[in-house]
XYZ file of C-alpha atoms in Angstrom:
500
model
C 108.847 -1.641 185.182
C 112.260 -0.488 183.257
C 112.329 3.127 182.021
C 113.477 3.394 178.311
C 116.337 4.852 177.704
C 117.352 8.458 175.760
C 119.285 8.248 172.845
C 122.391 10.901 173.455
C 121.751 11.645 169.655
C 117.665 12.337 169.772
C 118.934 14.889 172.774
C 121.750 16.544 170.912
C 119.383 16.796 167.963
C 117.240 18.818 170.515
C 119.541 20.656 171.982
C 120.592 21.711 168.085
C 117.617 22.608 167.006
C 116.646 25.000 170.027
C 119.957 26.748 169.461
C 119.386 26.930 165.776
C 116.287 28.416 166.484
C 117.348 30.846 168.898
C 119.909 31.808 166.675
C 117.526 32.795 163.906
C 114.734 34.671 166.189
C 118.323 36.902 167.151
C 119.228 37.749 163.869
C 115.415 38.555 162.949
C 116.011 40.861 165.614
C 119.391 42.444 164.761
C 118.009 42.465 161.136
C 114.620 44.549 162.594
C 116.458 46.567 164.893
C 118.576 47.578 161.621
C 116.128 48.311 159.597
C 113.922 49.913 161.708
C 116.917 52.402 162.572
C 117.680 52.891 158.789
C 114.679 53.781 158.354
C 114.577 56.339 161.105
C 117.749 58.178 159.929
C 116.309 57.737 156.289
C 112.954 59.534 157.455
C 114.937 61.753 159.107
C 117.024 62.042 155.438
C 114.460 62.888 153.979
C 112.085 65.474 156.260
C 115.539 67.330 155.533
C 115.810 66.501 152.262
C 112.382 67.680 151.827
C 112.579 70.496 153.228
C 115.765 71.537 151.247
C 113.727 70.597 148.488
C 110.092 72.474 148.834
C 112.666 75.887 149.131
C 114.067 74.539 145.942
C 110.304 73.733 144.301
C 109.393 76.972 145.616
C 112.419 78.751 144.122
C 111.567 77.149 140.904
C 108.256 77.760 140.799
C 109.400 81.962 141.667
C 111.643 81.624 138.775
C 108.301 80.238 136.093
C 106.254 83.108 137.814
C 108.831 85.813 137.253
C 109.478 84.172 134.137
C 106.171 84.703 133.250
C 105.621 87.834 134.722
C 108.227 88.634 132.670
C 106.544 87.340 129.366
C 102.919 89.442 130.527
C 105.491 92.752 130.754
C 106.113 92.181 127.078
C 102.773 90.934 126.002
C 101.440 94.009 127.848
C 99.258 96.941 125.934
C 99.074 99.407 128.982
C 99.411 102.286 126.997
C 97.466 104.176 124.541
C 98.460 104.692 120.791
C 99.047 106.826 117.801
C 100.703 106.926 114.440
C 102.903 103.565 114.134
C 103.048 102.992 117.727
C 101.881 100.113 119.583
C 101.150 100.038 123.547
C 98.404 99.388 125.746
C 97.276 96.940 128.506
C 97.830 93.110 128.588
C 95.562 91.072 126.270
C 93.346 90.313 129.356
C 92.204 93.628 130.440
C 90.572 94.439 126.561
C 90.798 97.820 126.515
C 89.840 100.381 123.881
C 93.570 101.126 123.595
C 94.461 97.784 123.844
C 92.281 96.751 121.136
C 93.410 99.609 118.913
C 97.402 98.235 119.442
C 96.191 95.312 117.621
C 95.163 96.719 114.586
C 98.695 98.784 113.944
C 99.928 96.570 110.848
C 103.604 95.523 110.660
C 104.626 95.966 107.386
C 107.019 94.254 105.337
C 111.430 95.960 105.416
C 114.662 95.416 103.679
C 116.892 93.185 106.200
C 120.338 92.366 106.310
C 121.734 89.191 107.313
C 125.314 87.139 107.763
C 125.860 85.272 105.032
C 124.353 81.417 106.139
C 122.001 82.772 108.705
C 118.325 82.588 108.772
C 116.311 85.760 107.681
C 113.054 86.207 109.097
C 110.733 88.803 107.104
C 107.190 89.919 108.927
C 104.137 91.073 107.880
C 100.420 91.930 109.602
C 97.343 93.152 109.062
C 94.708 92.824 111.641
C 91.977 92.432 108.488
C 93.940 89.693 106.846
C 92.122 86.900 106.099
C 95.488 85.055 104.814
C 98.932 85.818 103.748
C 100.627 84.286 100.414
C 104.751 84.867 100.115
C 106.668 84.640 97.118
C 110.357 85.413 95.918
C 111.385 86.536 92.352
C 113.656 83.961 91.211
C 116.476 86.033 89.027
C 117.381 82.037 87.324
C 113.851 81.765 85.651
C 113.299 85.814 85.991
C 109.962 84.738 87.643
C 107.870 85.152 91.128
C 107.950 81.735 92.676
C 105.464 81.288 95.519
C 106.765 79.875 98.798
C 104.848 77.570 101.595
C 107.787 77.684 103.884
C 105.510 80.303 105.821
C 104.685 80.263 110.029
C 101.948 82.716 111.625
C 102.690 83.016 115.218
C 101.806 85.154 117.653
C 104.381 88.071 118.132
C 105.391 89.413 121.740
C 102.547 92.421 121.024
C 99.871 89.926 120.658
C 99.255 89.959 117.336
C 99.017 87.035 114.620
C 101.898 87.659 112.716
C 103.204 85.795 109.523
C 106.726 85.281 109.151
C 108.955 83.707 106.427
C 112.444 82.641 106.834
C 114.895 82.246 104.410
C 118.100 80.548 104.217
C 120.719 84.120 103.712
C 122.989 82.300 101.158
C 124.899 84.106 99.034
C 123.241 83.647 96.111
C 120.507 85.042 97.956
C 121.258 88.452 97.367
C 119.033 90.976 96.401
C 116.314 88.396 96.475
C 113.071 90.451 96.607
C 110.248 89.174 98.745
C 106.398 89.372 98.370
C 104.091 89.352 100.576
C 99.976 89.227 99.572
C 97.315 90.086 102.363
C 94.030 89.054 101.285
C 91.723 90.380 103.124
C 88.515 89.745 105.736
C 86.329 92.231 103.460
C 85.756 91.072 99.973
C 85.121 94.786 98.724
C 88.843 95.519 100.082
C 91.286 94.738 97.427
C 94.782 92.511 97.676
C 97.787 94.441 98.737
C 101.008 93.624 98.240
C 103.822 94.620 99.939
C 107.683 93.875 98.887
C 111.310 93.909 100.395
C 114.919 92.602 99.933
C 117.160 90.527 101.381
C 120.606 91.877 101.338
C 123.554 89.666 101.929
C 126.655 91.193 104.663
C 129.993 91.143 102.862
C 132.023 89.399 105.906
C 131.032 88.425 109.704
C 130.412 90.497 112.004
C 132.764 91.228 114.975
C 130.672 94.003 116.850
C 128.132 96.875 116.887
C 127.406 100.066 118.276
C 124.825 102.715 118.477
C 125.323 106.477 118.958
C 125.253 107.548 122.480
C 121.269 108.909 122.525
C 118.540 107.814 119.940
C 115.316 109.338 119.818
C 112.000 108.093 119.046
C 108.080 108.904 119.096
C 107.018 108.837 122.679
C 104.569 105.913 123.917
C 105.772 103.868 121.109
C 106.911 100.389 120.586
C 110.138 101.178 118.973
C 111.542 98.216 116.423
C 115.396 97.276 116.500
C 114.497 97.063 112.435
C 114.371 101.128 112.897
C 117.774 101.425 114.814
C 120.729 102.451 112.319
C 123.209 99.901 113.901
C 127.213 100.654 113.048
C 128.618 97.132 112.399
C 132.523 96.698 112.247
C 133.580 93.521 110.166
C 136.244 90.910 111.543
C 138.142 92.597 108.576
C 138.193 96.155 110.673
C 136.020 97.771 107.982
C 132.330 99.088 109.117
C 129.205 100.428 108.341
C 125.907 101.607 109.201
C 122.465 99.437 108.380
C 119.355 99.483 109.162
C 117.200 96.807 109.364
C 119.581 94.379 110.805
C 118.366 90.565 111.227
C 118.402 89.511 115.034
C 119.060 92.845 116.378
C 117.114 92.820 119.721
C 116.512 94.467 122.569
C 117.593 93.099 126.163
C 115.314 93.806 128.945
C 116.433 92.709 132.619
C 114.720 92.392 135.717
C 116.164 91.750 139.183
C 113.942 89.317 141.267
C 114.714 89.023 145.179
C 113.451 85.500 147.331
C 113.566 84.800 151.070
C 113.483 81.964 152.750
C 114.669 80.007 155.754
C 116.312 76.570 155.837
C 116.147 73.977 158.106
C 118.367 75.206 160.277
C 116.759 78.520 160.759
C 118.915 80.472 158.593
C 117.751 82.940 156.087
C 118.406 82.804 152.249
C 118.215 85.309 150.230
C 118.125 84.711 146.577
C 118.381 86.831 143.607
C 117.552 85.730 139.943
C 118.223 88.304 136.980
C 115.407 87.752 133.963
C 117.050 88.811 130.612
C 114.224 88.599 127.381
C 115.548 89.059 124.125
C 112.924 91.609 122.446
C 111.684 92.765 119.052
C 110.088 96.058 120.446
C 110.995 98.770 123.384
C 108.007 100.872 124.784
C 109.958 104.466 124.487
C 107.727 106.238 127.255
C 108.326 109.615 128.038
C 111.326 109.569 129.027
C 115.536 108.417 128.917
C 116.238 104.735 129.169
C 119.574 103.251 129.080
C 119.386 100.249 126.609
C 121.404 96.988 126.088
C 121.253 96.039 122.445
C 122.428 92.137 121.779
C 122.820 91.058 118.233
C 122.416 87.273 118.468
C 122.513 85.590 115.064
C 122.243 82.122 114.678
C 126.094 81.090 113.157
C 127.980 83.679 115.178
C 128.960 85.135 118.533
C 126.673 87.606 120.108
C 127.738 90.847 120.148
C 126.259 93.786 122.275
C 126.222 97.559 122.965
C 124.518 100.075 125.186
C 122.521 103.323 123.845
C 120.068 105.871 125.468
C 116.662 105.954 124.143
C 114.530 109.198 124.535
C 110.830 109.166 123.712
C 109.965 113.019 122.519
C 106.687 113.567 121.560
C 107.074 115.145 118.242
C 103.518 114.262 116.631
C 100.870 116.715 116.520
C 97.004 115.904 117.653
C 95.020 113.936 114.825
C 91.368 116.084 114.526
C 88.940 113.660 113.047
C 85.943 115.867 112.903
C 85.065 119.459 113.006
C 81.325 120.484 113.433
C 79.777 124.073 112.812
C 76.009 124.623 114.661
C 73.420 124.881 111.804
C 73.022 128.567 110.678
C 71.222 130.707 108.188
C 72.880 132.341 105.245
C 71.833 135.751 105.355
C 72.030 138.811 102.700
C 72.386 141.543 105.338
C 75.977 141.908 106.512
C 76.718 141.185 109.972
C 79.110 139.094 112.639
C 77.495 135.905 113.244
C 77.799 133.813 116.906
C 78.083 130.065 115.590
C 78.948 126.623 118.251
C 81.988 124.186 116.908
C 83.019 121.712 118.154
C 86.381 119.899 117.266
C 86.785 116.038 117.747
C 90.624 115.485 118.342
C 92.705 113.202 119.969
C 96.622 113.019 120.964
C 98.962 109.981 121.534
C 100.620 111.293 124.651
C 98.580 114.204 125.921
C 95.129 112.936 127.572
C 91.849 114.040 125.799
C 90.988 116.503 128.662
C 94.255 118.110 128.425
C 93.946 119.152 124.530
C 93.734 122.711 123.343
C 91.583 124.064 121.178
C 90.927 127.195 118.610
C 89.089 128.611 115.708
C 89.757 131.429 113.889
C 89.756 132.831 109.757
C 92.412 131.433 107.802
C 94.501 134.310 107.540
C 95.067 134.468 111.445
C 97.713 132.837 113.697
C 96.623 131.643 116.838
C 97.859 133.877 119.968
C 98.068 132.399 123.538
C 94.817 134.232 123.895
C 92.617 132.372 121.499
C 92.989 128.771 123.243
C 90.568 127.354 124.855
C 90.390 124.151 126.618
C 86.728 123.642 125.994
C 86.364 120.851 122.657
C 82.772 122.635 122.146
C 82.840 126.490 121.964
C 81.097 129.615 120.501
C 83.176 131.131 117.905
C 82.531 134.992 116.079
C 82.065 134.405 112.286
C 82.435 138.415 111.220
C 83.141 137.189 107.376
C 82.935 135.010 104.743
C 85.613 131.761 103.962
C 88.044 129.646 105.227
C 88.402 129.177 109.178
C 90.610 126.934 111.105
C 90.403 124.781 113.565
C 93.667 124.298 115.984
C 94.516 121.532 118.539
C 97.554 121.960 120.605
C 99.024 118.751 122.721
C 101.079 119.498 126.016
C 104.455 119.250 124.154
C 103.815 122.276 121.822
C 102.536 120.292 118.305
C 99.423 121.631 116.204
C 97.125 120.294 114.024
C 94.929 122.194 111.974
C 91.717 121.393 109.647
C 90.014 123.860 107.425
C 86.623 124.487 107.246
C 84.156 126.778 105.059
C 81.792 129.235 106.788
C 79.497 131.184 104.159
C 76.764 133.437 106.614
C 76.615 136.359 104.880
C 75.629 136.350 101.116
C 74.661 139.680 99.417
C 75.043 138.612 96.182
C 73.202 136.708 93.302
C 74.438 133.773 91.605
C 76.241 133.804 88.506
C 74.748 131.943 85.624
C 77.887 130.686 83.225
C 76.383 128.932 80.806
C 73.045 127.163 79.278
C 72.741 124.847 76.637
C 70.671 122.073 74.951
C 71.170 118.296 75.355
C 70.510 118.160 71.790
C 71.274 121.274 69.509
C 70.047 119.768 66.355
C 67.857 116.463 65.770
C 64.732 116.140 66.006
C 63.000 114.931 69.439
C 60.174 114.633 71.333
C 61.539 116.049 73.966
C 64.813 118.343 75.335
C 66.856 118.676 78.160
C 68.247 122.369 79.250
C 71.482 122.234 80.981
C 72.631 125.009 83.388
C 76.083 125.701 84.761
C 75.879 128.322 87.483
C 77.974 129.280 90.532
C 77.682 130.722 94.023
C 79.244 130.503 98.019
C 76.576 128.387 98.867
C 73.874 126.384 98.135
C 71.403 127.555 94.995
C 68.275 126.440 93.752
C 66.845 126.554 89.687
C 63.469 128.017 88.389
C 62.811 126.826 84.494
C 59.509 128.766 82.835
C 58.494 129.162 79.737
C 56.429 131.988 77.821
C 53.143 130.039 78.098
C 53.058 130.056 81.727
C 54.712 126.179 82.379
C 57.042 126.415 85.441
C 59.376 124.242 87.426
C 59.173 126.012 90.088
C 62.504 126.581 92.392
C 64.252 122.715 92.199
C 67.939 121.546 92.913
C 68.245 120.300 89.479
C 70.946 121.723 87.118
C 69.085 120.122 84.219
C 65.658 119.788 83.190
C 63.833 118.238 80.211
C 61.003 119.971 78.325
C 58.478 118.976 75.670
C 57.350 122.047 74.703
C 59.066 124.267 71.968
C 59.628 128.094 72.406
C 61.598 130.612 74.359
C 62.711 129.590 78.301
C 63.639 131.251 81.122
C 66.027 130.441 83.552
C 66.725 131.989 86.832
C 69.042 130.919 90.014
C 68.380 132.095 93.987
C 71.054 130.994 96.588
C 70.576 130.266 100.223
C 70.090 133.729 101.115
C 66.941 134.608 98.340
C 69.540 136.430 96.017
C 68.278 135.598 92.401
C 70.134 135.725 89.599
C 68.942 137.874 86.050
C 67.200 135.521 83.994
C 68.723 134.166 80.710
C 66.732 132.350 78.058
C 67.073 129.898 75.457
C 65.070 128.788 72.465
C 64.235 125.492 72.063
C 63.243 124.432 68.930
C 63.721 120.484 67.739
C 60.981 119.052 69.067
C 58.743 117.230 67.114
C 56.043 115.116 68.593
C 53.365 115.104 65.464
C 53.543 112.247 63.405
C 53.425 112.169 59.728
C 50.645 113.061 57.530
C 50.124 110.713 54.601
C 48.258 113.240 51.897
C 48.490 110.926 48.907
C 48.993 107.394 47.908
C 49.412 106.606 44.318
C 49.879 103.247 42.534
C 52.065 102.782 39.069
């Protein structure tokens, strides 16, 4: 039997093909091995990459939380309120005081702005239903009425409306309007009105004197600082009411952390707001001012700002214990009680007296007590006193009548109707005394009123009545009379009737 015979090609054709194959199951290798590394080092990359980054996201995300923190500080209302001021705790706590902030209306001022720059006029009222603007137009000599109106919600918290106007120069002088209409129908429009005034160049800086004082616990307005302003041309003067005068308020934020390689980093972010309002306090504040219009450099200046407290208490109420008016003369012990409150000093703090008109309160005669007994040794005018830490008074008067010895005085008495004929009449009695009287009306045939509040009283019967007054304490006045003497309530008697 022969054996067949290999072809040299069919083997080198083999031989090929394994080497080909070999050949691709190495570089499937190399190209794994490769990639798999790559990837390692990339993983690797990126665990420090990520790393690096998460301090990063977490720096970022201190920044929006200061940032916001920051926004909170000057949305805050932790602070109570009087007069124009407005202060108390953030929106979220709803707080008497806080709610009171809100309903402090802004009302409308005269601004001053670089020619070309936007003006920006506000106006609120916390019973406004709406708010209509309008601008006299000195062309047509007519009040034009204006959508180009925003409300938004002001750095205080309250829903302000704002218009802004293009400061051209033919602009100038241009009064604005601004209409509340309000919640309560019964409560009519008002109307409030201010001008626009046009600056005569640009503006190349501004300063402030060195201290400026204000209420204290107050949200001062940079509309209320008298600003200096020196022109490019080197002339100056002094405005109030400047458009985009604000103030700066910084905070310094400190972050640690640690990076990868076990280091720490400290980092240190400065917040700066631009503000409409400063909280004054109690106390000295160094200030940075910024005016940052919108066609111009910005331009600042540093001041001290010192909140005094200058305003006296506000008494709402003063309340005397009922009493008796008496005719015999003597002192009388009565309770008041004075319902008062301050802006700075706390309610327990207050101080409080009473005394006749005539008399100056000594350091004596306060009390710290809101309810007291007072010694009413006379007739009149007494008045209450509240005194706030800082030295300011208020004062309310009030009439005390406890002794009355004598008898009303009758001025006059007179007839509705002096002449025609009626059926009936109505006497009319003008009589005066300290305190409260009472009227007795009687005529000859026995008919009586008996004692009424009534100045005036109608009658029916013709004839000759008396009149007599008593006050609280049963004095009674002399009588007077009058006649009365038109009344006519008998119809006509036909005697006769003839025919011609």
């Amino acid at each position: 039997m022969s054996k067949k015979r290999v072809k040299p090609v069919i083997i080198l054709k083999k031989v090929s093909s394994l080497i080909f194959l070999l050949f691709l199951i190495l570089s499937a290798g190399t190209i794994y091995f490769y990639a798999t590394s790559q990837k390692k080092a990339e993983s690797e990359k990126s665990l420090e990459y990520q790393t690096e980054n998460d301090d990063l996201a977490a720096l970022l995300e201190k920044s929006s939380s200061l940032a916001a923190e920051n926004n909170e500080v000057m949305e805050a209302t932790d602070h109570t309120v009087s007069g124009n001021g407005i202060k108390a705790d953030s929106e979220e706590t709803e707080s008497p005081e806080a709610e009171k902030e809100l309903q402090i209306p802004l009302c409308l001022t005269d601004l001053y702005a670089e020619r070309d720059d936007t003006a920006v006029f506000r106006c609120y009222d916390n019973e406004a239903e709406s708010y209509a603007w309008s601008y006299y137009d000195m062309y047509s000599n007519a009040w034009k009425k204006t959508e180009e109106i925003q409300n938004y919600k002001d750095e205080l918290g309250r829903e302000v409306s704002k218009l802004e106007i293009k400061a051209d120069e033919n602009m100038d002088g241009t009064i604005v309007r601004c209409t509340i209409h309000f919640k309560d129908l019964d409560r009519e429009d008002e109307t409030q009105e201010a001008s626009l005034f046009i600056l005569p160049g640009r503006i190349k800086k501004i300063s402030l004197e060195d201290k400026f004082t204000a209420d204290a616990n107050y949200y001062l307005s940079t509309r209320e600082l008298p600003v200096k302003v020196t022109y490019t041309d080197g002339t100056d003067e002094i405005i109030t009411g400047l458009n985009h005068l604000y103030f700066v308020l910084s905070e310094e934020k400190k972050d640690q952390s640690v990076s990868i390689s076990g280091n720490r980093v400290e980092t240190t972010m400065l917040i700066m707001t631009e503000c409409d309002y400063l909280y004054t306090g109690m106390k000295e504040q160094e200030q940075l001012i910024r005016y940052h219009p919108d066609i111009s450099e910005i331009s600042e200046t540093k001041t001290v700002i010192t909140g005094e407290d200058n305003l006296a208490p506000e008494i709402m109420e003063v309340t005397v214990s009922p009493y008796e008016v008496s005719n015999t003369d003597g002192p009388v012990t009565l309770s008041v009680k004075i319902k008062a409150e301050d802006n700075v000093t706390p309610y327990p703090n207050l101080e409080y007296a009473f005394l006749y008109s005539d008399e100056e309160p000594e350091e004596g005669d306060w009390t710290k007590k809101s309810s007291f007994d007072a010694n009413i040794a006379r007739n009149g005018i007494y008045t209450a006193y509240v005194r706030d830490n800082s030295g300011n008074i208020a004062h309310m008067e009030k009439e005390i009548i406890t002794v009355d010895m004598k008898a009303p005085v009758i001025k006059s008495i007179s007839l509705a109707n002096e002449t025609n004929w009626c059926r009936s009449n109505t006497i009319q009695v003008s009589a005066y005394d300290a305190s409260d009287i009472l009227y007795c009306y009687e005529n000859q045939a026995g008919n009586s009123s008996g004692w009424i509040t009534y100045s005036e009283y109608t009658v029916d019967t013709n004839g000759i009545w008396r009149i007599r007054v008593k006050d609280a304490a049963e004095n009674i006045s002399e009588a007077e009379e009058i006649e009365v003497s038109n009344i006519d309530k008998e119809a006509p008697v036909i005697r006769n009737i003839s025919i011609k």
